[in-house]
Amino acid sequence: MSELAKTKKPRSLYPMWTVIALFMMFGFGLLFPNGWAMVTPLGAKILGVFVGALLMTIFTNQTFWPALMALFAMVFHGYLTSGAAMTGWLGSNTVVQFIFLMALCGALSDSGAPVVIARHMINSRIAKGRPLVFIFIYFMAVVVVGALLSTGTATILLMFPIWDGIRQAAGYKKEDPLCKLMLLGTYLGAIGAYILPFKGVHLATISIVQGIMENYGLTFDGGAYFISTTAVTIGLFVVYTLFIGFVFRCDLKPLQSFDVSSMEGMDKDSMKFDRRQLVLLGALGVGILYILSSFFVPKTASWYPVYNGLGSTWVWIAIVAVLCLIHVDGKPFLDGPGVLKNHTMWTIVCLIGAFSLLGGAISSDDLGIKAWIGSLLEPMLGEASWPILVITAVVIATVTTNFMNGMPVSFALSTVMMPFACNLQLSSGINGTVLGAAIIFCGQIAFMTYGAMVYAALLLDREEIDQKFIWTRGSITVGIYIVVASILFTLFGYIL
């Protein structure tokens, strides 16, 4: 990481933000012993907890201890009993699903299967001799790898070297305009890690959206999330690829005569899936198909109660258990304790617990916070149509997240804007889940500053990337995304 990245958040500010955050969590309510406006005294305390945890994640990039402290503060203030807090955190379906699914995805990553998939995609016959088709398929390969790995950092670390190999084999120089655009496209392709609604770090925000929708008697629509985010991803890279060819006018001749199969690591042996990879891919595929099929299985079927009872959590537990049960050469096919130890992201587990409970508290009627926030935003968004609501969320999330971490941005925006989407769903039938998807997705289009994302330095520290490129063609790319996302998220809110 560059010196600029290291000094982005001066260490001397950490104590100050820590004091502020702890005061907000434990002392803010003392300033308003009777609450204010519609906010109850307990509501003032819980709002302080939310703001304190949010400040720490924004200004210090600390996430683990603020989440734990927020959970403790909710018990301390009497909002939750110790048992209810533990059940709502570690006992929630979202947390358990995340733990077991990340274990399976971690084993899949360790097997090397995502690399083999990427090799097959870029070696597609349809791409040979067609530079723009090749570029688009390459970007889609990055997206697929991101969806399998569920982490943007790992996706970029895996795919940057693959692009470097393509560049060298095709004869491009590092300073060629296409190389900069391909690096940016590779970075953006990591958004694939946020496409699936049942795995990945974005489950922390999804849990907030779920909690808010449940308070309105609505259900989070995982199918709508998946369809809308997939469509926006494809739309973004279709337009971005066309810009590379027809607006930025990059030299594509080297790619036209380029044969991917001539690259190192593209031989027949390297392109084969071994038995372990196939079984793990099959297991992941079974789980995904099971969850997606829930949108098509008739509820009148006699076996539906059993099918529905497993939900989206127990299916992953069952898959992991079966893989551990199977023994090959005297050893379990999947070392359950090992993968759980190595691939459980406890920071995200804590974030999911803290912000899902806080999101539910803020959106409940009992504390008065929702009514108070609604009264403040009513003049701006109270009568807003669905397109205006989506465009507002897309622009605010995309612009803001290029200057500060997208996760706390998505936490705050979801908490503030989802109630308006829920009201629209109840009154006009639009799909409110799509707004949550838009906020989460827009929070990942972040690369213009080092503060934009925890892995932004992976792009900005590349010698090919300079500030002129970031603030010219990079800005155009952000604009492309805003237009594509605004149109497609609005459209899918109506039709899903």
Coordinates of C-alpha atoms in Angstrom, one line a residue:
M1 CA 0.0 0.0 0.0
S2 CA 1.3 3.5 -0.8
E3 CA 2.2 6.1 1.8
L4 CA -0.8 8.1 0.8
A5 CA -3.0 5.1 1.6
K6 CA -1.3 4.6 4.9
T7 CA -1.7 8.2 6.0
K8 CA -5.3 8.5 4.8
K9 CA -6.6 8.0 8.4
P10 CA -4.1 9.5 10.8
R11 CA -3.5 7.4 13.8
S12 CA -3.7 10.5 16.0
L13 CA -7.4 10.7 15.2
Y14 CA -8.2 7.2 16.4
P15 CA -8.4 8.1 20.1
M16 CA -10.7 11.1 19.4
W17 CA -13.1 9.0 17.3
T18 CA -13.1 6.3 19.9
V19 CA -14.1 8.7 22.7
I20 CA -16.8 10.2 20.4
A21 CA -18.1 6.8 19.5
L22 CA -18.2 5.5 23.1
F23 CA -19.9 8.7 24.2
M24 CA -22.6 8.3 21.5
M25 CA -23.1 4.6 22.5
F26 CA -23.3 5.1 26.3
G27 CA -23.7 8.8 27.0
F28 CA -25.9 10.3 24.2
G29 CA -29.1 9.2 25.8
L30 CA -28.2 11.1 29.0
L31 CA -28.5 14.4 27.1
F32 CA -32.1 13.6 26.3
P33 CA -33.6 11.9 29.4
N34 CA -37.1 12.5 28.0
G35 CA -36.2 11.9 24.4
W36 CA -37.3 14.5 21.8
A37 CA -40.1 15.0 19.3
M38 CA -41.3 11.5 18.6
V39 CA -38.2 9.7 19.9
T40 CA -38.6 8.0 23.2
P41 CA -35.8 8.0 25.9
L42 CA -34.8 4.5 25.0
G43 CA -35.0 5.5 21.3
A44 CA -32.4 8.3 22.0
K45 CA -30.0 5.7 23.5
I46 CA -30.4 3.3 20.7
L47 CA -29.9 6.0 18.1
G48 CA -26.7 7.0 19.9
V49 CA -25.5 3.4 19.7
F50 CA -26.2 3.3 15.9
V51 CA -24.5 6.6 15.2
G52 CA -21.5 5.7 17.4
A53 CA -20.9 2.4 15.6
L54 CA -21.4 4.1 12.3
L55 CA -18.8 6.8 13.0
M56 CA -16.2 4.3 13.9
T57 CA -16.6 2.3 10.7
I58 CA -16.6 5.5 8.6
F59 CA -13.6 7.4 10.1
T60 CA -11.3 4.6 11.4
N61 CA -12.2 1.6 9.3
Q62 CA -12.7 -0.3 12.6
T63 CA -15.5 -2.8 12.4
F64 CA -15.0 -5.7 14.8
W65 CA -15.0 -4.0 18.2
P66 CA -17.6 -1.3 17.4
A67 CA -20.0 -4.1 16.4
L68 CA -19.3 -6.0 19.6
M69 CA -19.7 -2.8 21.7
A70 CA -22.9 -1.9 19.9
L71 CA -24.3 -5.4 20.8
F72 CA -23.3 -4.9 24.4
A73 CA -24.8 -1.4 24.5
M74 CA -28.2 -2.6 23.4
V75 CA -28.2 -5.0 26.3
F76 CA -26.7 -2.3 28.7
H77 CA -29.5 0.1 27.8
G78 CA -32.2 -2.5 28.3
Y79 CA -33.4 -2.7 24.7
L80 CA -32.6 -6.4 24.6
T81 CA -32.2 -9.0 27.3
S82 CA -28.9 -10.9 27.2
G83 CA -30.6 -14.0 25.9
A84 CA -32.5 -12.1 23.2
A85 CA -29.3 -10.4 22.0
M86 CA -27.5 -13.7 21.8
T87 CA -30.4 -15.3 19.9
G88 CA -30.8 -12.4 17.6
W89 CA -27.1 -12.4 16.8
L90 CA -25.5 -15.8 16.8
G91 CA -28.8 -17.6 16.6
S92 CA -30.1 -15.7 13.5
N93 CA -30.6 -17.6 10.3
T94 CA -28.5 -15.0 8.4
V95 CA -25.4 -15.4 10.6
V96 CA -25.6 -19.2 10.6
Q97 CA -26.1 -19.3 6.9
F98 CA -23.1 -17.0 6.4
I99 CA -20.8 -19.1 8.5
F100 CA -21.5 -22.4 6.8
L101 CA -21.7 -21.0 3.3
M102 CA -18.4 -19.2 3.7
A103 CA -16.9 -22.4 4.8
L104 CA -18.1 -24.1 1.6
C105 CA -16.9 -21.2 -0.5
G106 CA -13.6 -21.2 1.3
A107 CA -13.0 -24.9 0.5
L108 CA -14.0 -24.1 -3.2
S109 CA -11.5 -21.3 -3.3
D110 CA -8.8 -23.5 -1.8
S111 CA -9.4 -26.1 -4.5
G112 CA -8.6 -23.7 -7.3
A113 CA -11.9 -24.2 -9.1
P114 CA -12.6 -20.5 -9.7
V115 CA -9.3 -20.2 -11.6
V116 CA -10.2 -23.1 -13.9
I117 CA -13.6 -21.5 -14.6
A118 CA -12.0 -18.2 -15.5
R119 CA -9.6 -20.0 -17.9
H120 CA -12.4 -21.8 -19.6
M121 CA -14.4 -18.5 -20.0
I122 CA -11.6 -16.5 -21.6
N123 CA -10.7 -19.4 -23.9
S124 CA -14.2 -19.5 -25.3
R125 CA -14.3 -20.1 -29.1
I126 CA -16.8 -17.3 -29.6
A127 CA -14.2 -14.7 -28.4
K128 CA -11.4 -15.7 -30.8
G129 CA -10.9 -12.9 -33.3
R130 CA -13.5 -10.7 -31.7
P131 CA -11.7 -8.3 -29.3
L132 CA -14.9 -6.7 -27.8
V133 CA -16.5 -10.1 -27.2
F134 CA -13.3 -11.3 -25.6
I135 CA -13.2 -8.2 -23.3
F136 CA -16.8 -8.7 -22.3
I137 CA -16.3 -12.4 -21.6
Y138 CA -13.2 -11.6 -19.6
F139 CA -15.2 -9.2 -17.4
M140 CA -17.9 -11.7 -17.0
A141 CA -15.3 -14.2 -15.9
V142 CA -14.2 -11.8 -13.2
V143 CA -17.8 -11.4 -12.1
V144 CA -18.3 -15.2 -11.9
V145 CA -15.1 -15.6 -9.9
G146 CA -16.2 -12.8 -7.5
A147 CA -19.6 -14.6 -7.0
L148 CA -17.8 -17.8 -6.2
L149 CA -15.2 -16.3 -3.8
S150 CA -17.6 -13.8 -2.2
T151 CA -14.8 -11.3 -1.5
G152 CA -13.7 -8.5 -3.7
T153 CA -10.1 -8.5 -2.5
A154 CA -9.5 -12.2 -3.3
T155 CA -11.1 -11.7 -6.7
I156 CA -8.8 -8.8 -7.7
L157 CA -5.7 -10.5 -6.3
L158 CA -6.6 -13.5 -8.5
M159 CA -7.6 -11.8 -11.7
F160 CA -5.1 -9.0 -11.9
P161 CA -2.3 -11.5 -12.7
I162 CA -4.5 -13.2 -15.3
W163 CA -4.9 -9.9 -17.1
D164 CA -1.2 -9.2 -16.8
G165 CA -0.5 -12.5 -18.5
I166 CA -3.0 -11.6 -21.3
R167 CA -1.4 -8.2 -21.7
Q168 CA 2.1 -9.6 -22.0
A169 CA 1.1 -12.4 -24.3
A170 CA -0.9 -10.0 -26.6
G171 CA 2.0 -7.5 -26.8
Y172 CA 0.5 -4.5 -25.0
K173 CA 2.6 -2.1 -23.0
K174 CA 1.6 -1.1 -19.5
E175 CA 1.0 2.5 -20.6
D176 CA -1.4 1.6 -23.4
P177 CA -4.9 3.1 -22.7
L178 CA -6.6 -0.3 -23.0
C179 CA -4.5 -1.7 -20.1
K180 CA -5.7 1.0 -17.8
L181 CA -9.3 0.4 -18.7
M182 CA -9.0 -3.4 -18.4
L183 CA -7.5 -3.0 -14.9
L184 CA -10.4 -0.7 -13.9
G185 CA -12.9 -3.2 -15.5
T186 CA -11.2 -6.1 -13.6
Y187 CA -11.6 -4.1 -10.3
L188 CA -15.2 -3.4 -11.1
G189 CA -15.8 -7.0 -11.9
A190 CA -15.2 -7.8 -8.3
I191 CA -18.8 -6.6 -7.8
G192 CA -19.7 -10.2 -8.6
A193 CA -19.0 -10.8 -4.9
Y194 CA -22.2 -8.9 -4.1
I195 CA -24.6 -10.5 -6.6
L196 CA -25.9 -13.4 -4.5
P197 CA -28.2 -12.5 -1.7
F198 CA -27.3 -15.3 0.6
K199 CA -23.5 -15.1 0.9
G200 CA -20.8 -12.4 1.2
V201 CA -20.0 -9.4 3.4
H202 CA -23.1 -7.5 2.1
L203 CA -25.3 -9.8 4.2
A204 CA -24.7 -7.3 7.0
T205 CA -26.6 -4.7 5.0
I206 CA -29.2 -7.2 3.7
S207 CA -29.9 -8.0 7.3
I208 CA -30.8 -4.4 7.9
V209 CA -33.1 -4.3 4.9
Q210 CA -34.7 -7.6 6.0
G211 CA -35.4 -6.2 9.5
I212 CA -36.9 -3.0 8.1
M213 CA -39.1 -4.8 5.7
E214 CA -40.3 -7.2 8.4
N215 CA -41.5 -4.3 10.5
Y216 CA -43.8 -3.3 7.6
G217 CA -45.1 -6.9 7.2
L218 CA -43.0 -7.4 4.1
T219 CA -40.5 -10.1 3.1
F220 CA -37.0 -9.6 1.6
D221 CA -37.2 -10.9 -2.0
G222 CA -33.9 -12.7 -2.7
G223 CA -34.9 -13.5 -6.3
A224 CA -35.5 -9.8 -7.1
Y225 CA -32.2 -9.0 -5.5
F226 CA -30.3 -11.6 -7.6
I227 CA -32.1 -10.7 -10.9
S228 CA -31.7 -7.0 -10.6
T229 CA -28.1 -7.0 -9.5
T230 CA -27.2 -9.5 -12.3
A231 CA -29.0 -7.4 -14.9
V232 CA -27.2 -4.2 -13.7
T233 CA -23.8 -6.0 -13.8
I234 CA -24.3 -7.2 -17.3
G235 CA -25.7 -3.9 -18.4
L236 CA -22.7 -2.0 -16.9
F237 CA -20.1 -4.2 -18.7
V238 CA -22.0 -4.2 -22.0
V239 CA -21.9 -0.4 -22.0
Y240 CA -18.3 -0.2 -20.6
T241 CA -17.1 -2.6 -23.3
L242 CA -18.7 -0.6 -26.0
F243 CA -17.1 2.6 -24.6
I244 CA -13.7 0.9 -24.8
G245 CA -14.2 0.1 -28.4
F246 CA -16.2 3.1 -29.8
V247 CA -15.8 6.0 -27.4
F248 CA -12.3 5.6 -25.9
R249 CA -11.2 4.1 -29.2
C250 CA -8.5 1.8 -27.8
D251 CA -6.2 -0.2 -30.1
L252 CA -7.8 -3.7 -30.2
K253 CA -5.7 -5.1 -33.1
P254 CA -3.4 -7.1 -30.8
L255 CA -6.4 -8.8 -29.2
Q256 CA -7.9 -9.7 -32.7
S257 CA -5.0 -12.0 -33.5
F258 CA -4.4 -13.1 -29.9
D259 CA -4.8 -16.8 -29.0
V260 CA -5.5 -17.3 -25.4
S261 CA -4.7 -21.0 -25.6
S262 CA -1.0 -20.1 -26.2
M263 CA -0.7 -18.6 -22.7
E264 CA 1.1 -20.4 -19.9
G265 CA -1.4 -22.3 -17.8
M266 CA -3.9 -22.8 -20.6
D267 CA -2.8 -26.3 -21.5
K268 CA -5.2 -29.2 -21.4
D269 CA -4.1 -30.4 -18.0
S270 CA -4.5 -27.0 -16.4
M271 CA -8.0 -26.6 -17.9
K272 CA -9.3 -29.9 -16.4
F273 CA -11.4 -29.9 -13.2
D274 CA -10.3 -32.5 -10.7
R275 CA -12.8 -34.6 -8.7
R276 CA -12.7 -32.4 -5.7
Q277 CA -13.4 -29.2 -7.7
L278 CA -16.3 -30.8 -9.5
V279 CA -17.9 -32.1 -6.2
L280 CA -17.5 -28.7 -4.5
L281 CA -18.9 -26.9 -7.5
G282 CA -21.8 -29.4 -7.7
A283 CA -22.5 -28.9 -4.0
L284 CA -22.6 -25.1 -4.3
G285 CA -24.8 -25.4 -7.4
V286 CA -27.2 -27.6 -5.6
G287 CA -27.5 -25.1 -2.8
I288 CA -28.0 -22.2 -5.1
L289 CA -30.6 -24.0 -7.3
Y290 CA -32.5 -25.1 -4.1
I291 CA -32.8 -21.5 -2.9
L292 CA -33.6 -20.1 -6.4
S293 CA -36.2 -22.8 -7.0
S294 CA -38.2 -21.6 -4.0
F295 CA -39.5 -18.8 -6.2
F296 CA -41.1 -21.4 -8.6
V297 CA -42.1 -24.3 -6.3
P298 CA -46.0 -24.3 -5.9
K299 CA -47.0 -23.6 -2.4
T300 CA -50.0 -25.9 -2.8
A301 CA -47.7 -29.0 -3.2
S302 CA -48.1 -31.6 -0.4
W303 CA -44.3 -31.6 0.2
Y304 CA -44.0 -27.8 0.3
P305 CA -44.0 -27.5 4.1
V306 CA -41.0 -29.8 4.4
Y307 CA -39.2 -28.1 1.5
N308 CA -39.9 -24.6 2.9
G309 CA -39.0 -25.7 6.4
L310 CA -35.3 -26.1 5.5
G311 CA -35.2 -22.5 4.3
S312 CA -32.0 -21.0 3.0
T313 CA -29.9 -21.9 6.1
W314 CA -30.3 -25.6 6.8
V315 CA -29.7 -26.5 3.2
W316 CA -26.1 -25.2 3.5
I317 CA -25.6 -27.0 6.9
A318 CA -26.8 -30.2 5.3
I319 CA -24.5 -29.8 2.3
V320 CA -21.5 -29.3 4.6
A321 CA -22.5 -32.2 6.8
V322 CA -22.8 -34.5 3.8
L323 CA -19.4 -33.5 2.5
C324 CA -17.9 -34.1 5.9
L325 CA -19.7 -37.5 6.0
I326 CA -18.1 -38.7 2.8
H327 CA -14.7 -40.2 3.2
V328 CA -12.1 -40.6 0.4
D329 CA -8.9 -42.5 1.1
G330 CA -9.8 -42.7 4.7
K331 CA -10.2 -38.9 5.1
P332 CA -13.4 -36.7 5.1
F333 CA -13.9 -35.1 1.7
L334 CA -14.4 -31.8 3.6
D335 CA -12.6 -31.0 6.8
G336 CA -15.5 -29.2 8.5
P337 CA -13.7 -27.9 11.6
G338 CA -10.7 -26.8 9.5
V339 CA -12.7 -24.8 6.9
L340 CA -14.9 -23.2 9.6
K341 CA -11.7 -22.2 11.5
N342 CA -10.0 -20.8 8.4
H343 CA -12.9 -19.2 6.6
T344 CA -15.3 -17.8 9.2
M345 CA -15.1 -14.0 8.9
W346 CA -15.9 -13.1 12.5
T347 CA -15.8 -9.4 11.7
I348 CA -18.7 -9.8 9.3
V349 CA -20.5 -12.1 11.8
C350 CA -20.4 -9.3 14.4
L351 CA -21.5 -6.7 11.9
I352 CA -24.4 -8.7 10.7
G353 CA -25.6 -9.2 14.3
A354 CA -25.1 -5.6 15.4
F355 CA -26.5 -3.7 12.4
S356 CA -29.4 -6.1 11.8
L357 CA -30.6 -5.6 15.4
L358 CA -30.0 -1.9 15.2
G359 CA -31.8 -1.6 11.9
G360 CA -34.7 -3.5 13.3
A361 CA -34.8 -1.1 16.3
I362 CA -34.6 2.0 14.3
S363 CA -37.4 0.9 11.9
S364 CA -39.7 -0.2 14.7
D365 CA -42.6 1.9 15.8
D366 CA -41.9 1.5 19.6
L367 CA -38.8 3.8 19.8
G368 CA -40.1 6.6 17.6
I369 CA -36.9 6.9 15.5
K370 CA -38.5 5.8 12.3
A371 CA -41.3 8.4 12.7
W372 CA -38.8 11.2 13.5
I373 CA -36.5 10.4 10.5
G374 CA -39.6 10.2 8.3
S375 CA -40.8 13.6 9.4
L376 CA -37.3 15.1 8.5
L377 CA -37.3 13.5 5.1
E378 CA -41.0 13.9 4.3
P379 CA -40.5 17.2 2.5
M380 CA -37.9 15.7 0.2
L381 CA -38.9 12.1 -0.3
G382 CA -42.4 11.8 1.2
E383 CA -44.1 12.2 -2.2
A384 CA -41.2 10.9 -4.3
S385 CA -42.1 8.5 -7.0
W386 CA -40.3 5.2 -7.4
P387 CA -37.9 6.5 -10.1
I388 CA -37.0 9.5 -8.0
L389 CA -36.3 7.4 -5.0
V390 CA -34.1 5.0 -6.9
I391 CA -32.1 7.7 -8.7
T392 CA -31.6 9.6 -5.4
A393 CA -30.3 6.4 -3.7
V394 CA -28.1 5.5 -6.7
V395 CA -26.5 8.9 -6.9
I396 CA -25.9 9.5 -3.2
A397 CA -24.6 5.9 -2.6
T398 CA -22.3 5.9 -5.7
V399 CA -20.8 9.4 -5.2
T400 CA -20.4 9.1 -1.4
T401 CA -18.8 5.7 -1.4
N402 CA -16.0 7.0 -3.6
F403 CA -14.8 9.0 -0.7
M404 CA -15.6 6.8 2.3
N405 CA -16.1 3.1 2.8
G406 CA -19.2 1.7 1.1
M407 CA -20.3 -0.5 4.0
P408 CA -21.3 2.2 6.5
V409 CA -22.7 4.2 3.6
S410 CA -25.0 1.3 2.8
F411 CA -25.9 0.9 6.5
A412 CA -27.0 4.5 6.8
L413 CA -28.8 4.8 3.5
S414 CA -30.7 1.5 3.9
T415 CA -31.9 2.6 7.4
V416 CA -33.0 6.0 6.1
M417 CA -34.5 5.2 2.7
M418 CA -35.9 1.6 3.0
P419 CA -39.0 2.8 4.9
F420 CA -40.0 5.0 1.9
A421 CA -39.6 2.0 -0.4
C422 CA -41.7 -0.2 1.9
N423 CA -44.5 2.4 1.9
L424 CA -44.4 2.5 -1.9
Q425 CA -44.5 -1.3 -2.0
L426 CA -47.6 -1.3 0.2
S427 CA -49.3 1.5 -1.7
S428 CA -48.4 0.8 -5.3
G429 CA -47.0 -2.7 -5.5
I430 CA -43.4 -1.9 -6.5
N431 CA -40.7 -4.3 -5.2
G432 CA -39.0 -2.5 -2.3
T433 CA -36.2 -5.1 -2.1
V434 CA -34.8 -3.6 -5.4
L435 CA -34.0 -0.3 -3.6
G436 CA -32.0 -2.3 -1.0
A437 CA -30.2 -4.0 -3.8
A438 CA -29.4 -0.7 -5.5
I439 CA -28.0 0.8 -2.2
I440 CA -25.8 -2.3 -1.6
F441 CA -24.5 -2.5 -5.1
C442 CA -23.8 1.2 -5.5
G443 CA -21.8 1.1 -2.3
Q444 CA -19.2 -1.1 -4.2
I445 CA -18.6 1.1 -7.2
A446 CA -15.7 2.8 -5.4
F447 CA -12.2 3.4 -6.6
M448 CA -11.6 7.1 -7.0
T449 CA -9.8 7.7 -3.7
Y450 CA -8.0 5.5 -1.2
G451 CA -10.8 5.9 1.3
A452 CA -13.4 4.5 -1.1
M453 CA -12.9 0.9 -0.3
V454 CA -10.6 -1.3 1.8
Y455 CA -9.1 -2.8 -1.4
A456 CA -9.1 0.5 -3.5
A457 CA -5.3 0.6 -3.1
L458 CA -5.0 -2.6 -5.1
L459 CA -6.1 -0.5 -8.2
L460 CA -4.7 2.9 -7.3
D461 CA -1.2 1.6 -6.4
R462 CA -0.8 0.0 -9.9
E463 CA 1.9 1.9 -11.8
E464 CA -0.4 2.0 -14.9
I465 CA -3.1 4.0 -13.0
D466 CA -2.6 7.7 -12.5
Q467 CA -4.8 10.4 -11.1
K468 CA -5.5 11.9 -14.6
F469 CA -7.0 8.6 -15.7
I470 CA -9.0 8.2 -12.5
W471 CA -10.6 11.7 -12.7
T472 CA -11.3 11.6 -16.4
R473 CA -12.2 8.1 -17.7
G474 CA -12.7 6.9 -14.2
S475 CA -15.3 9.6 -13.7
I476 CA -17.0 8.7 -17.0
T477 CA -17.2 5.1 -15.8
V478 CA -18.9 6.2 -12.6
G479 CA -21.3 8.2 -14.7
I480 CA -22.0 5.1 -16.9
Y481 CA -22.8 3.1 -13.8
I482 CA -25.1 5.7 -12.4
V483 CA -27.1 5.9 -15.6
V484 CA -27.3 2.1 -16.1
A485 CA -28.1 1.4 -12.5
S486 CA -30.8 4.1 -12.3
I487 CA -32.6 2.8 -15.4
L488 CA -32.4 -0.9 -14.6
F489 CA -33.1 -0.8 -10.9
T490 CA -36.1 1.4 -11.6
L491 CA -37.3 -0.9 -14.3
F492 CA -37.0 -4.1 -12.2
G493 CA -38.7 -2.5 -9.2
Y494 CA -41.8 -2.3 -11.4
I495 CA -41.6 -5.7 -13.1
L496 CA -40.4 -8.1 -10.3

